[in-house]
Amino acid sequence: MTESKNSKIPIYAVIFTVVFKLLFLLTRYIQEDSFITWRVAQNLLDYGVIGFNGNTKISASTTHLYVFVSYLFNLIFGKENFIVPILIFNSLLFTIGSLFLSHLVLKNPWHKAVFIFLLGVLPPSIKISILGMEYGLLFFLEMALLYYGFRKHKTWALIVLPVLILFTRIDTAIFLGIVFLVDTYFNRRLRVKYILGGILGISVALAFNWLYFGELINNTIVAKKLLYDHNFTTQQNIEYFTSNYGNFWGMLKLPGNFNPLTIVILLFELLCFIYLIRQKEKRNYFLWMIFLFGWTKQIIFISQKSLFDWYYWVPQLLLFVPVLIFVLEQKVKRNWWLSLLILFYILPMLAFQTIHSIATGNGEWNYRRKMGLFLGNYEKDKNQWIFLEPAGYIPYFSGLKTIDEVGLVDKQIQEEIKKDKKNYWINTVKNRKPKYLLSYQDLFEGENAEYYKAHYKILKEFRVKDYIKSDNKILEKIYKLKPSGTDYNLYERLKD
């Protein structure tokens, strides 16, 4: 009876962790790119087309499977009410994924429960859960593959889950590849069913892209590569790495080019990993998978100069797993080790993420969203175009057709970038004559100022300083401590 009751403790931990993290919904911190995915889902709902602007097909979202999930949530709850349910759903999926992971690396139910909670309140876990992106779904699928496919040896998991994983994000080929290599090395044989699942997954993802969009690679990948392509010298590569490595491997972004905390964390993670794999436990099989994947994913994306921090959330967590196991399984002074970890790492990280979420949520929801609402109320004709960057909050809440600077949601601009990368912005404005321009810069000053003055008027200036005020003095201090957002100028085209 006691054993049966103890086996449910990790389940209770899942419920408690999800409920605890729901507090972060109050911060209204939702990632800009989530609104791109959700608008694609709503475009599918309204026009029957996976796109962003009416009936034009485009893979504007990085993730296909999450688009369909978002579509279902819009269908069930409606456009006005789906956001909170899907954020809760994402948090639940992530935490169930951490439950699967705990089964792979721990035996004691109480250890699993503490592991689930502590892993769940780290900054990347909070962001995965409540920022609205596809990583809750992805983490769930990846951990389900390890648990059901490689722990329980379920054939369906080895074949079906790789398909779903690759249909969520094509770059998950890195995860599937590392799992394949470690499994082959440990078992000294090829797992044919898993190979079949991988082949099916790649085939489904590429075939869907080709048959529906007429392209093999997602437009988002092509667009980012086209605009962000840089030819760096060796010295520039070194400077780039030293100024960014802390943001990638660490769990928080600190100013400056040297982040000693990240180095300490990395070394401790590595030492804990070495300590654990020397124990010759069965779980080493899974520890090698997640640890090698964490390092490989980080190195590949850093080498490609991928600045977006969400690429590193899952690797950050998986690299930290050996630390949690090491602390939880200490037979001498375990409570002392656990207290030190919570006091000097978990709580500061939780406090940091709380402040970050409140400040960024203010900048995104109270500032950028209101820009979209203003424009949506001002312009009733939703067939008018706006040219801006980024393509999240403002297009979503304004409802206008959108050209984004990168070309994520509009392919035509990519042709302008190919023809004349230096002048593609002004060329797009001249050729397509969007009714609205939203810019970080004052367009009435600079090289093309005369053209803008002749064809556009400034409609409204949006300033971050106007949104870092609050009647609540604590919130105001947080807003001023970490002001979030960028000053914008909104321009409207003059009548010809």
CSV table of C-alpha atoms in Angstrom, one decimal:
chain,number,residue,atom,x,y,z
A,1,MET,CA,0.0,0.0,0.0
A,2,THR,CA,2.9,2.4,0.9
A,3,GLU,CA,4.8,1.5,-2.2
A,4,SER,CA,1.7,2.2,-4.3
A,5,LYS,CA,1.2,5.6,-2.6
A,6,ASN,CA,4.8,6.5,-3.1
A,7,SER,CA,4.6,5.8,-6.8
A,8,LYS,CA,2.1,8.6,-7.1
A,9,ILE,CA,4.3,11.2,-5.5
A,10,PRO,CA,5.9,12.2,-8.8
A,11,ILE,CA,2.4,12.7,-10.3
A,12,TYR,CA,1.6,15.0,-7.4
A,13,ALA,CA,4.8,16.8,-8.1
A,14,VAL,CA,3.7,17.4,-11.7
A,15,ILE,CA,0.4,18.9,-10.6
A,16,PHE,CA,2.0,21.1,-8.0
A,17,THR,CA,4.7,22.3,-10.4
A,18,VAL,CA,2.2,23.2,-13.1
A,19,VAL,CA,0.0,25.0,-10.6
A,20,PHE,CA,3.0,26.9,-9.2
A,21,LYS,CA,4.1,28.0,-12.6
A,22,LEU,CA,0.7,29.3,-13.4
A,23,LEU,CA,1.6,32.4,-11.3
A,24,PHE,CA,3.9,33.4,-14.2
A,25,LEU,CA,0.8,33.8,-16.4
A,26,LEU,CA,0.2,37.0,-14.4
A,27,THR,CA,3.3,38.5,-15.9
A,28,ARG,CA,1.8,38.4,-19.4
A,29,TYR,CA,5.3,37.5,-20.8
A,30,ILE,CA,4.6,35.8,-24.1
A,31,GLN,CA,7.3,35.5,-26.8
A,32,GLU,CA,6.9,37.6,-30.0
A,33,ASP,CA,7.3,34.5,-32.2
A,34,SER,CA,4.4,32.8,-30.6
A,35,PHE,CA,2.0,35.3,-32.1
A,36,ILE,CA,3.5,34.5,-35.5
A,37,THR,CA,2.6,30.8,-35.0
A,38,TRP,CA,-0.9,31.7,-33.7
A,39,ARG,CA,-1.6,34.1,-36.6
A,40,VAL,CA,-0.6,31.3,-39.0
A,41,ALA,CA,-3.1,29.0,-37.1
A,42,GLN,CA,-5.8,31.6,-37.3
A,43,ASN,CA,-5.0,32.2,-41.0
A,44,LEU,CA,-5.7,28.4,-41.5
A,45,LEU,CA,-8.9,28.8,-39.6
A,46,ASP,CA,-10.1,31.8,-41.6
A,47,TYR,CA,-8.8,31.0,-45.1
A,48,GLY,CA,-8.1,27.3,-45.0
A,49,VAL,CA,-4.5,28.1,-45.9
A,50,ILE,CA,-1.3,27.7,-43.9
A,51,GLY,CA,0.0,31.3,-44.3
A,52,PHE,CA,0.1,34.7,-42.8
A,53,ASN,CA,-1.5,37.1,-45.3
A,54,GLY,CA,-4.8,35.8,-46.6
A,55,ASN,CA,-4.7,32.9,-49.0
A,56,THR,CA,-1.0,33.1,-49.8
A,57,LYS,CA,0.8,29.9,-48.6
A,58,ILE,CA,4.0,30.4,-46.7
A,59,SER,CA,5.7,28.5,-43.9
A,60,ALA,CA,5.9,31.6,-41.7
A,61,SER,CA,6.1,29.6,-38.5
A,62,THR,CA,9.1,27.4,-37.7
A,63,THR,CA,6.9,24.6,-36.4
A,64,HIS,CA,4.2,22.7,-38.4
A,65,LEU,CA,2.8,20.4,-35.6
A,66,TYR,CA,2.4,23.3,-33.2
A,67,VAL,CA,0.6,25.3,-35.8
A,68,PHE,CA,-2.0,22.5,-36.0
A,69,VAL,CA,-2.2,22.3,-32.2
A,70,SER,CA,-2.7,26.1,-32.0
A,71,TYR,CA,-5.4,25.7,-34.7
A,72,LEU,CA,-7.3,23.2,-32.6
A,73,PHE,CA,-7.1,25.5,-29.5
A,74,ASN,CA,-8.4,28.4,-31.6
A,75,LEU,CA,-11.2,26.2,-32.9
A,76,ILE,CA,-12.2,24.9,-29.5
A,77,PHE,CA,-11.8,28.0,-27.3
A,78,GLY,CA,-12.1,30.8,-29.9
A,79,LYS,CA,-9.6,33.5,-30.9
A,80,GLU,CA,-10.3,35.6,-27.9
A,81,ASN,CA,-9.9,32.9,-25.3
A,82,PHE,CA,-7.4,30.3,-26.5
A,83,ILE,CA,-4.1,31.8,-25.1
A,84,VAL,CA,-4.4,30.9,-21.5
A,85,PRO,CA,-5.6,27.3,-22.2
A,86,ILE,CA,-2.7,26.7,-24.6
A,87,LEU,CA,-0.1,28.1,-22.2
A,88,ILE,CA,-1.4,25.8,-19.5
A,89,PHE,CA,-1.3,22.9,-22.0
A,90,ASN,CA,2.3,23.8,-22.8
A,91,SER,CA,3.3,23.9,-19.2
A,92,LEU,CA,1.5,20.5,-18.5
A,93,LEU,CA,3.3,18.9,-21.5
A,94,PHE,CA,6.7,20.1,-20.4
A,95,THR,CA,6.2,18.9,-16.8
A,96,ILE,CA,5.0,15.5,-18.0
A,97,GLY,CA,8.1,15.4,-20.1
A,98,SER,CA,10.2,16.1,-17.0
A,99,LEU,CA,8.3,13.2,-15.3
A,100,PHE,CA,9.4,10.9,-18.1
A,101,LEU,CA,13.0,12.2,-17.7
A,102,SER,CA,12.9,11.5,-13.9
A,103,HIS,CA,11.9,7.9,-14.6
A,104,LEU,CA,14.9,7.5,-16.8
A,105,VAL,CA,17.5,8.8,-14.4
A,106,LEU,CA,16.2,8.3,-10.8
A,107,LYS,CA,14.6,5.5,-8.8
A,108,ASN,CA,13.4,7.0,-5.5
A,109,PRO,CA,9.9,8.6,-5.9
A,110,TRP,CA,10.7,11.4,-3.6
A,111,HIS,CA,13.9,12.2,-5.6
A,112,LYS,CA,11.8,12.2,-8.7
A,113,ALA,CA,9.3,14.6,-7.2
A,114,VAL,CA,12.0,17.1,-6.1
A,115,PHE,CA,13.7,16.7,-9.5
A,116,ILE,CA,10.5,17.6,-11.3
A,117,PHE,CA,9.9,20.7,-9.3
A,118,LEU,CA,13.5,22.0,-9.2
A,119,LEU,CA,13.9,21.4,-13.0
A,120,GLY,CA,10.5,23.0,-13.6
A,121,VAL,CA,11.3,26.3,-11.9
A,122,LEU,CA,14.6,27.0,-13.7
A,123,PRO,CA,14.4,29.9,-16.1
A,124,PRO,CA,14.4,27.9,-19.3
A,125,SER,CA,11.7,25.7,-17.9
A,126,ILE,CA,9.5,28.7,-17.1
A,127,LYS,CA,10.1,30.1,-20.5
A,128,ILE,CA,9.3,26.8,-22.3
A,129,SER,CA,6.1,26.6,-20.3
A,130,ILE,CA,4.6,30.1,-20.4
A,131,LEU,CA,6.0,31.9,-23.4
A,132,GLY,CA,3.7,30.2,-25.9
A,133,MET,CA,6.3,28.6,-28.2
A,134,GLU,CA,6.5,25.0,-29.3
A,135,TYR,CA,9.2,23.8,-26.9
A,136,GLY,CA,6.7,22.4,-24.3
A,137,LEU,CA,5.4,20.1,-27.0
A,138,LEU,CA,8.8,19.3,-28.2
A,139,PHE,CA,10.3,18.5,-24.8
A,140,PHE,CA,7.3,16.2,-24.1
A,141,LEU,CA,7.8,14.3,-27.4
A,142,GLU,CA,11.5,13.9,-27.0
A,143,MET,CA,11.3,12.6,-23.4
A,144,ALA,CA,8.4,10.3,-24.4
A,145,LEU,CA,10.6,8.9,-27.2
A,146,LEU,CA,13.4,8.1,-24.7
A,147,TYR,CA,11.0,6.7,-22.1
A,148,TYR,CA,8.6,4.7,-24.3
A,149,GLY,CA,11.0,3.9,-27.2
A,150,PHE,CA,14.3,3.2,-25.4
A,151,ARG,CA,13.2,2.3,-21.9
A,152,LYS,CA,9.9,0.5,-22.5
A,153,HIS,CA,10.9,-0.7,-26.0
A,154,LYS,CA,7.6,0.2,-27.6
A,155,THR,CA,7.6,-0.2,-31.3
A,156,TRP,CA,5.0,2.5,-31.9
A,157,ALA,CA,7.1,5.0,-30.0
A,158,LEU,CA,10.2,4.3,-32.1
A,159,ILE,CA,8.3,4.8,-35.4
A,160,VAL,CA,5.6,7.4,-34.6
A,161,LEU,CA,7.5,9.8,-32.2
A,162,PRO,CA,10.4,10.7,-34.6
A,163,VAL,CA,7.8,11.7,-37.2
A,164,LEU,CA,6.0,14.0,-34.7
A,165,ILE,CA,9.3,15.4,-33.4
A,166,LEU,CA,10.6,16.2,-36.9
A,167,PHE,CA,7.3,17.7,-37.8
A,168,THR,CA,7.5,20.0,-34.8
A,169,ARG,CA,11.0,21.3,-35.7
A,170,ILE,CA,13.3,20.0,-38.5
A,171,ASP,CA,16.4,20.8,-36.4
A,172,THR,CA,15.4,18.0,-34.0
A,173,ALA,CA,17.4,15.8,-36.4
A,174,ILE,CA,20.3,16.7,-34.1
A,175,PHE,CA,18.5,15.1,-31.1
A,176,LEU,CA,17.4,12.1,-33.0
A,177,GLY,CA,20.9,11.6,-34.5
A,178,ILE,CA,22.7,11.8,-31.1
A,179,VAL,CA,20.2,9.3,-29.7
A,180,PHE,CA,20.8,7.0,-32.6
A,181,LEU,CA,24.6,7.2,-32.2
A,182,VAL,CA,24.6,6.5,-28.4
A,183,ASP,CA,22.0,3.7,-28.8
A,184,THR,CA,24.1,2.0,-31.5
A,185,TYR,CA,27.3,2.4,-29.4
A,186,PHE,CA,25.8,0.9,-26.2
A,187,ASN,CA,23.9,-1.9,-27.9
A,188,ARG,CA,26.4,-2.7,-30.7
A,189,ARG,CA,23.6,-3.1,-33.2
A,190,LEU,CA,21.3,-1.0,-35.4
A,191,ARG,CA,17.8,-0.5,-34.1
A,192,VAL,CA,15.9,-1.0,-37.4
A,193,LYS,CA,12.5,0.3,-36.2
A,194,TYR,CA,14.1,3.5,-35.0
A,195,ILE,CA,15.9,4.0,-38.3
A,196,LEU,CA,12.5,3.5,-40.0
A,197,GLY,CA,10.9,6.1,-37.7
A,198,GLY,CA,13.7,8.6,-38.6
A,199,ILE,CA,13.4,8.0,-42.3
A,200,LEU,CA,9.6,8.4,-42.1
A,201,GLY,CA,10.0,11.6,-40.0
A,202,ILE,CA,12.4,13.2,-42.5
A,203,SER,CA,10.3,12.1,-45.4
A,204,VAL,CA,7.0,13.4,-43.9
A,205,ALA,CA,8.6,16.8,-43.0
A,206,LEU,CA,10.2,17.3,-46.4
A,207,ALA,CA,7.3,15.9,-48.4
A,208,PHE,CA,4.9,18.2,-46.6
A,209,ASN,CA,7.1,21.2,-47.3
A,210,TRP,CA,7.5,20.3,-50.9
A,211,LEU,CA,3.9,19.3,-51.7
A,212,TYR,CA,2.2,22.2,-49.8
A,213,PHE,CA,4.7,25.0,-50.0
A,214,GLY,CA,6.9,24.0,-52.9
A,215,GLU,CA,10.0,24.1,-50.8
A,216,LEU,CA,12.1,21.5,-49.0
A,217,ILE,CA,13.3,23.8,-46.1
A,218,ASN,CA,11.0,26.0,-44.0
A,219,ASN,CA,10.8,29.6,-45.3
A,220,THR,CA,11.8,30.8,-41.8
A,221,ILE,CA,15.2,29.1,-42.1
A,222,VAL,CA,15.8,30.4,-45.6
A,223,ALA,CA,14.8,33.9,-44.7
A,224,LYS,CA,17.0,34.1,-41.6
A,225,LYS,CA,20.0,32.6,-43.4
A,226,LEU,CA,19.6,35.1,-46.2
A,227,LEU,CA,19.4,38.2,-44.1
A,228,TYR,CA,21.7,37.2,-41.2
A,229,ASP,CA,24.5,35.7,-43.2
A,230,HIS,CA,27.8,37.1,-42.1
A,231,ASN,CA,31.4,36.4,-43.2
A,232,PHE,CA,33.4,36.9,-40.0
A,233,THR,CA,37.2,37.0,-39.7
A,234,THR,CA,38.8,34.7,-37.1
A,235,GLN,CA,39.1,37.7,-34.7
A,236,GLN,CA,35.4,38.6,-35.2
A,237,ASN,CA,34.4,35.0,-34.5
A,238,ILE,CA,36.3,35.0,-31.3
A,239,GLU,CA,34.8,38.3,-30.2
A,240,TYR,CA,31.3,37.0,-31.2
A,241,PHE,CA,31.8,33.9,-29.1
A,242,THR,CA,33.1,35.7,-26.0
A,243,SER,CA,30.3,38.2,-26.0
A,244,ASN,CA,27.6,35.6,-26.4
A,245,TYR,CA,28.6,32.3,-24.8
A,246,GLY,CA,27.1,33.3,-21.5
A,247,ASN,CA,23.7,33.8,-23.0
A,248,PHE,CA,23.8,30.3,-24.6
A,249,TRP,CA,25.2,28.0,-22.0
A,250,GLY,CA,24.1,30.0,-19.0
A,251,MET,CA,20.5,30.3,-17.8
A,252,LEU,CA,20.6,34.1,-17.6
A,253,LYS,CA,21.8,37.0,-19.7
A,254,LEU,CA,24.4,39.2,-18.0
A,255,PRO,CA,25.9,42.3,-19.5
A,256,GLY,CA,29.5,42.3,-20.6
A,257,ASN,CA,31.8,40.0,-22.5
A,258,PHE,CA,32.8,37.8,-19.5
A,259,ASN,CA,30.4,35.7,-17.6
A,260,PRO,CA,32.3,33.8,-14.9
A,261,LEU,CA,29.1,32.3,-13.5
A,262,THR,CA,28.5,30.4,-16.7
A,263,ILE,CA,32.0,28.9,-16.5
A,264,VAL,CA,31.4,27.7,-13.0
A,265,ILE,CA,28.1,26.2,-14.0
A,266,LEU,CA,29.6,24.4,-17.0
A,267,LEU,CA,32.5,23.0,-14.9
A,268,PHE,CA,30.1,21.8,-12.2
A,269,GLU,CA,27.8,20.2,-14.8
A,270,LEU,CA,30.7,18.4,-16.3
A,271,LEU,CA,32.1,17.2,-13.0
A,272,CYS,CA,28.7,15.9,-11.9
A,273,PHE,CA,28.3,14.1,-15.3
A,274,ILE,CA,31.7,12.4,-15.0
A,275,TYR,CA,31.0,11.4,-11.4
A,276,LEU,CA,27.6,9.8,-12.4
A,277,ILE,CA,28.8,7.9,-15.4
A,278,ARG,CA,31.6,6.3,-13.4
A,279,GLN,CA,29.0,4.5,-11.3
A,280,LYS,CA,28.2,2.1,-14.2
A,281,GLU,CA,24.4,2.5,-13.8
A,282,LYS,CA,21.9,1.6,-16.5
A,283,ARG,CA,20.9,5.2,-16.6
A,284,ASN,CA,24.3,6.2,-18.0
A,285,TYR,CA,22.8,5.2,-21.4
A,286,PHE,CA,20.3,8.1,-21.1
A,287,LEU,CA,22.7,10.5,-19.4
A,288,TRP,CA,25.1,10.1,-22.4
A,289,MET,CA,22.2,10.8,-24.8
A,290,ILE,CA,21.0,14.0,-23.1
A,291,PHE,CA,24.4,15.4,-22.2
A,292,LEU,CA,25.9,14.8,-25.7
A,293,PHE,CA,22.8,16.3,-27.3
A,294,GLY,CA,23.1,19.4,-25.0
A,295,TRP,CA,26.7,20.1,-26.0
A,296,THR,CA,26.2,19.2,-29.7
A,297,LYS,CA,23.1,21.4,-30.1
A,298,GLN,CA,24.8,24.4,-28.4
A,299,ILE,CA,28.0,24.1,-30.5
A,300,ILE,CA,26.2,23.7,-33.8
A,301,PHE,CA,23.9,26.7,-33.2
A,302,ILE,CA,26.7,28.9,-31.8
A,303,SER,CA,28.8,28.0,-34.9
A,304,GLN,CA,25.9,29.2,-37.1
A,305,LYS,CA,25.7,32.4,-35.0
A,306,SER,CA,22.1,31.7,-34.0
A,307,LEU,CA,21.3,34.5,-31.5
A,308,PHE,CA,17.8,33.5,-30.5
A,309,ASP,CA,17.9,32.2,-26.9
A,310,TRP,CA,15.0,29.7,-27.3
A,311,TYR,CA,17.3,27.4,-29.4
A,312,TYR,CA,19.3,26.8,-26.2
A,313,TRP,CA,16.5,26.3,-23.6
A,314,VAL,CA,16.3,22.5,-23.8
A,315,PRO,CA,20.0,22.0,-24.0
A,316,GLN,CA,20.5,24.2,-21.0
A,317,LEU,CA,18.1,22.1,-18.9
A,318,LEU,CA,19.5,18.7,-20.1
A,319,LEU,CA,23.1,19.8,-19.3
A,320,PHE,CA,21.9,20.7,-15.7
A,321,VAL,CA,20.3,17.3,-15.1
A,322,PRO,CA,23.5,15.7,-13.7
A,323,VAL,CA,23.7,18.4,-11.1
A,324,LEU,CA,20.3,17.7,-9.8
A,325,ILE,CA,20.9,13.9,-9.8
A,326,PHE,CA,24.3,14.4,-8.0
A,327,VAL,CA,22.7,16.5,-5.3
A,328,LEU,CA,19.6,14.4,-4.7
A,329,GLU,CA,21.6,11.2,-4.4
A,330,GLN,CA,24.2,12.3,-1.9
A,331,LYS,CA,24.2,9.8,0.9
A,332,VAL,CA,26.1,12.1,3.3
A,333,LYS,CA,24.8,15.6,4.1
A,334,ARG,CA,22.2,15.4,1.2
A,335,ASN,CA,20.0,18.0,2.9
A,336,TRP,CA,23.1,20.3,3.2
A,337,TRP,CA,23.9,19.9,-0.5
A,338,LEU,CA,20.2,20.4,-1.5
A,339,SER,CA,19.9,23.5,0.7
A,340,LEU,CA,23.0,25.0,-0.9
A,341,LEU,CA,21.7,24.3,-4.4
A,342,ILE,CA,18.3,25.9,-3.6
A,343,LEU,CA,19.7,28.8,-1.7
A,344,PHE,CA,22.5,29.8,-4.0
A,345,TYR,CA,21.2,28.7,-7.4
A,346,ILE,CA,17.6,27.8,-7.7
A,347,LEU,CA,16.1,30.7,-5.7
A,348,PRO,CA,18.4,33.4,-7.3
A,349,MET,CA,17.5,32.0,-10.7
A,350,LEU,CA,13.8,31.9,-9.9
A,351,ALA,CA,14.0,35.5,-8.6
A,352,PHE,CA,15.9,36.6,-11.7
A,353,GLN,CA,13.3,35.0,-14.0
A,354,THR,CA,10.4,36.5,-12.0
A,355,ILE,CA,11.9,40.0,-12.4
A,356,HIS,CA,12.7,39.3,-16.1
A,357,SER,CA,9.2,38.0,-16.8
A,358,ILE,CA,7.5,41.0,-15.1
A,359,ALA,CA,9.6,43.5,-16.9
A,360,THR,CA,9.5,41.9,-20.3
A,361,GLY,CA,5.8,41.1,-20.0
A,362,ASN,CA,5.2,44.8,-19.4
A,363,GLY,CA,7.3,45.7,-22.5
A,364,GLU,CA,5.6,43.1,-24.7
A,365,TRP,CA,2.0,43.0,-23.5
A,366,ASN,CA,1.5,46.5,-22.2
A,367,TYR,CA,3.7,48.3,-24.8
A,368,ARG,CA,4.0,46.4,-28.0
A,369,ARG,CA,0.5,44.8,-27.8
A,370,LYS,CA,-1.0,48.3,-27.3
A,371,MET,CA,0.7,49.4,-30.5
A,372,GLY,CA,-1.1,46.7,-32.4
A,373,LEU,CA,-4.4,47.5,-30.7
A,374,PHE,CA,-4.0,51.2,-31.6
A,375,LEU,CA,-3.3,50.4,-35.2
A,376,GLY,CA,-6.1,47.9,-35.3
A,377,ASN,CA,-8.6,50.5,-34.1
A,378,TYR,CA,-7.2,53.2,-36.3
A,379,GLU,CA,-7.2,51.2,-39.6
A,380,LYS,CA,-10.5,49.4,-40.3
A,381,ASP,CA,-9.4,48.0,-43.7
A,382,LYS,CA,-7.5,44.8,-42.8
A,383,ASN,CA,-6.3,44.5,-46.4
A,384,GLN,CA,-3.9,47.4,-45.9
A,385,TRP,CA,-0.2,46.6,-45.5
A,386,ILE,CA,2.3,47.4,-42.8
A,387,PHE,CA,6.1,47.1,-43.1
A,388,LEU,CA,7.9,46.4,-39.8
A,389,GLU,CA,10.1,44.1,-37.7
A,390,PRO,CA,9.3,41.9,-35.9
A,391,ALA,CA,6.0,40.3,-37.1
A,392,GLY,CA,4.5,39.1,-33.8
A,393,TYR,CA,2.5,41.3,-31.5
A,394,ILE,CA,1.7,44.3,-33.8
A,395,PRO,CA,0.4,42.3,-36.9
A,396,TYR,CA,-1.5,39.9,-34.6
A,397,PHE,CA,-3.3,42.6,-32.7
A,398,SER,CA,-3.7,45.0,-35.6
A,399,GLY,CA,-4.9,42.4,-38.1
A,400,LEU,CA,-3.1,44.1,-41.0
A,401,LYS,CA,-1.4,42.4,-43.8
A,402,THR,CA,2.3,42.3,-43.1
A,403,ILE,CA,5.7,42.7,-44.7
A,404,ASP,CA,8.5,41.9,-42.2
A,405,GLU,CA,12.1,43.0,-42.7
A,406,VAL,CA,13.4,39.4,-42.4
A,407,GLY,CA,10.9,37.9,-44.9
A,408,LEU,CA,9.5,35.3,-42.4
A,409,VAL,CA,5.9,36.2,-43.4
A,410,ASP,CA,6.4,37.6,-46.8
A,411,LYS,CA,8.6,36.1,-49.5
A,412,GLN,CA,8.7,39.0,-51.9
A,413,ILE,CA,11.1,40.9,-49.7
A,414,GLN,CA,13.6,38.1,-50.0
A,415,GLU,CA,13.9,39.0,-53.7
A,416,GLU,CA,14.7,42.6,-52.8
A,417,ILE,CA,17.4,41.4,-50.4
A,418,LYS,CA,18.9,39.2,-53.1
A,419,LYS,CA,18.9,42.1,-55.6
A,420,ASP,CA,20.2,44.8,-53.3
A,421,LYS,CA,20.8,43.9,-49.7
A,422,LYS,CA,22.0,47.4,-48.7
A,423,ASN,CA,18.9,49.2,-50.1
A,424,TYR,CA,16.2,46.5,-49.8
A,425,TRP,CA,14.2,48.5,-47.2
A,426,ILE,CA,13.7,51.6,-49.3
A,427,ASN,CA,13.3,49.6,-52.5
A,428,THR,CA,10.5,47.6,-50.8
A,429,VAL,CA,8.8,50.8,-49.7
A,430,LYS,CA,9.0,52.3,-53.2
A,431,ASN,CA,7.9,49.2,-55.1
A,432,ARG,CA,5.1,48.0,-52.8
A,433,LYS,CA,3.9,51.3,-51.2
A,434,PRO,CA,2.7,49.9,-47.8
A,435,LYS,CA,0.2,52.2,-46.1
A,436,TYR,CA,2.1,51.9,-42.8
A,437,LEU,CA,5.7,51.8,-41.8
A,438,LEU,CA,7.0,51.1,-38.3
A,439,SER,CA,10.6,51.8,-37.7
A,440,TYR,CA,13.1,52.0,-34.9
A,441,GLN,CA,14.7,55.0,-36.7
A,442,ASP,CA,13.5,58.5,-37.6
A,443,LEU,CA,12.9,58.0,-41.4
A,444,PHE,CA,12.7,61.8,-41.9
A,445,GLU,CA,16.4,61.9,-41.3
A,446,GLY,CA,19.1,60.1,-43.2
A,447,GLU,CA,19.8,59.1,-46.8
A,448,ASN,CA,16.2,58.7,-48.1
A,449,ALA,CA,14.6,61.3,-45.9
A,450,GLU,CA,13.2,63.4,-48.8
A,451,TYR,CA,11.3,60.4,-50.2
A,452,TYR,CA,9.7,59.5,-46.9
A,453,LYS,CA,8.8,63.2,-46.2
A,454,ALA,CA,7.1,63.4,-49.7
A,455,HIS,CA,5.1,60.2,-49.3
A,456,TYR,CA,4.5,59.6,-45.6
A,457,LYS,CA,3.5,61.4,-42.4
A,458,ILE,CA,4.3,60.4,-38.9
A,459,LEU,CA,1.2,59.0,-37.3
A,460,LYS,CA,2.4,58.3,-33.8
A,461,GLU,CA,5.6,58.0,-31.7
A,462,PHE,CA,5.8,55.1,-29.3
A,463,ARG,CA,8.3,55.5,-26.5
A,464,VAL,CA,9.3,52.9,-23.9
A,465,LYS,CA,9.7,55.5,-21.2
A,466,ASP,CA,5.9,56.1,-21.3
A,467,TYR,CA,5.3,52.4,-20.3
A,468,ILE,CA,7.6,52.0,-17.4
A,469,LYS,CA,5.3,53.7,-14.9
A,470,SER,CA,3.0,52.0,-12.5
A,471,ASP,CA,0.8,52.8,-9.5
A,472,ASN,CA,2.5,49.8,-7.8
A,473,LYS,CA,5.8,51.1,-6.7
A,474,ILE,CA,7.4,47.6,-6.7
A,475,LEU,CA,6.4,47.0,-10.3
A,476,GLU,CA,7.6,50.5,-11.3
A,477,LYS,CA,11.0,49.8,-9.8
A,478,ILE,CA,11.2,46.5,-11.7
A,479,TYR,CA,10.1,48.2,-15.0
A,480,LYS,CA,12.9,50.8,-14.5
A,481,LEU,CA,15.4,48.3,-13.4
A,482,LYS,CA,15.0,46.4,-16.7
A,483,PRO,CA,13.1,48.5,-19.2
A,484,SER,CA,11.9,46.2,-22.0
A,485,GLY,CA,11.1,47.4,-25.6
A,486,THR,CA,12.3,49.7,-28.3
A,487,ASP,CA,11.2,53.2,-29.3
A,488,TYR,CA,9.2,53.2,-32.6
A,489,ASN,CA,7.9,55.7,-35.1
A,490,LEU,CA,4.7,54.8,-36.9
A,491,TYR,CA,4.2,56.4,-40.4
A,492,GLU,CA,1.2,56.5,-42.6
A,493,ARG,CA,1.3,56.9,-46.4
A,494,LEU,CA,0.0,60.2,-47.8
A,495,LYS,CA,-2.8,60.0,-50.4
A,496,ASP,CA,-1.4,60.1,-53.9
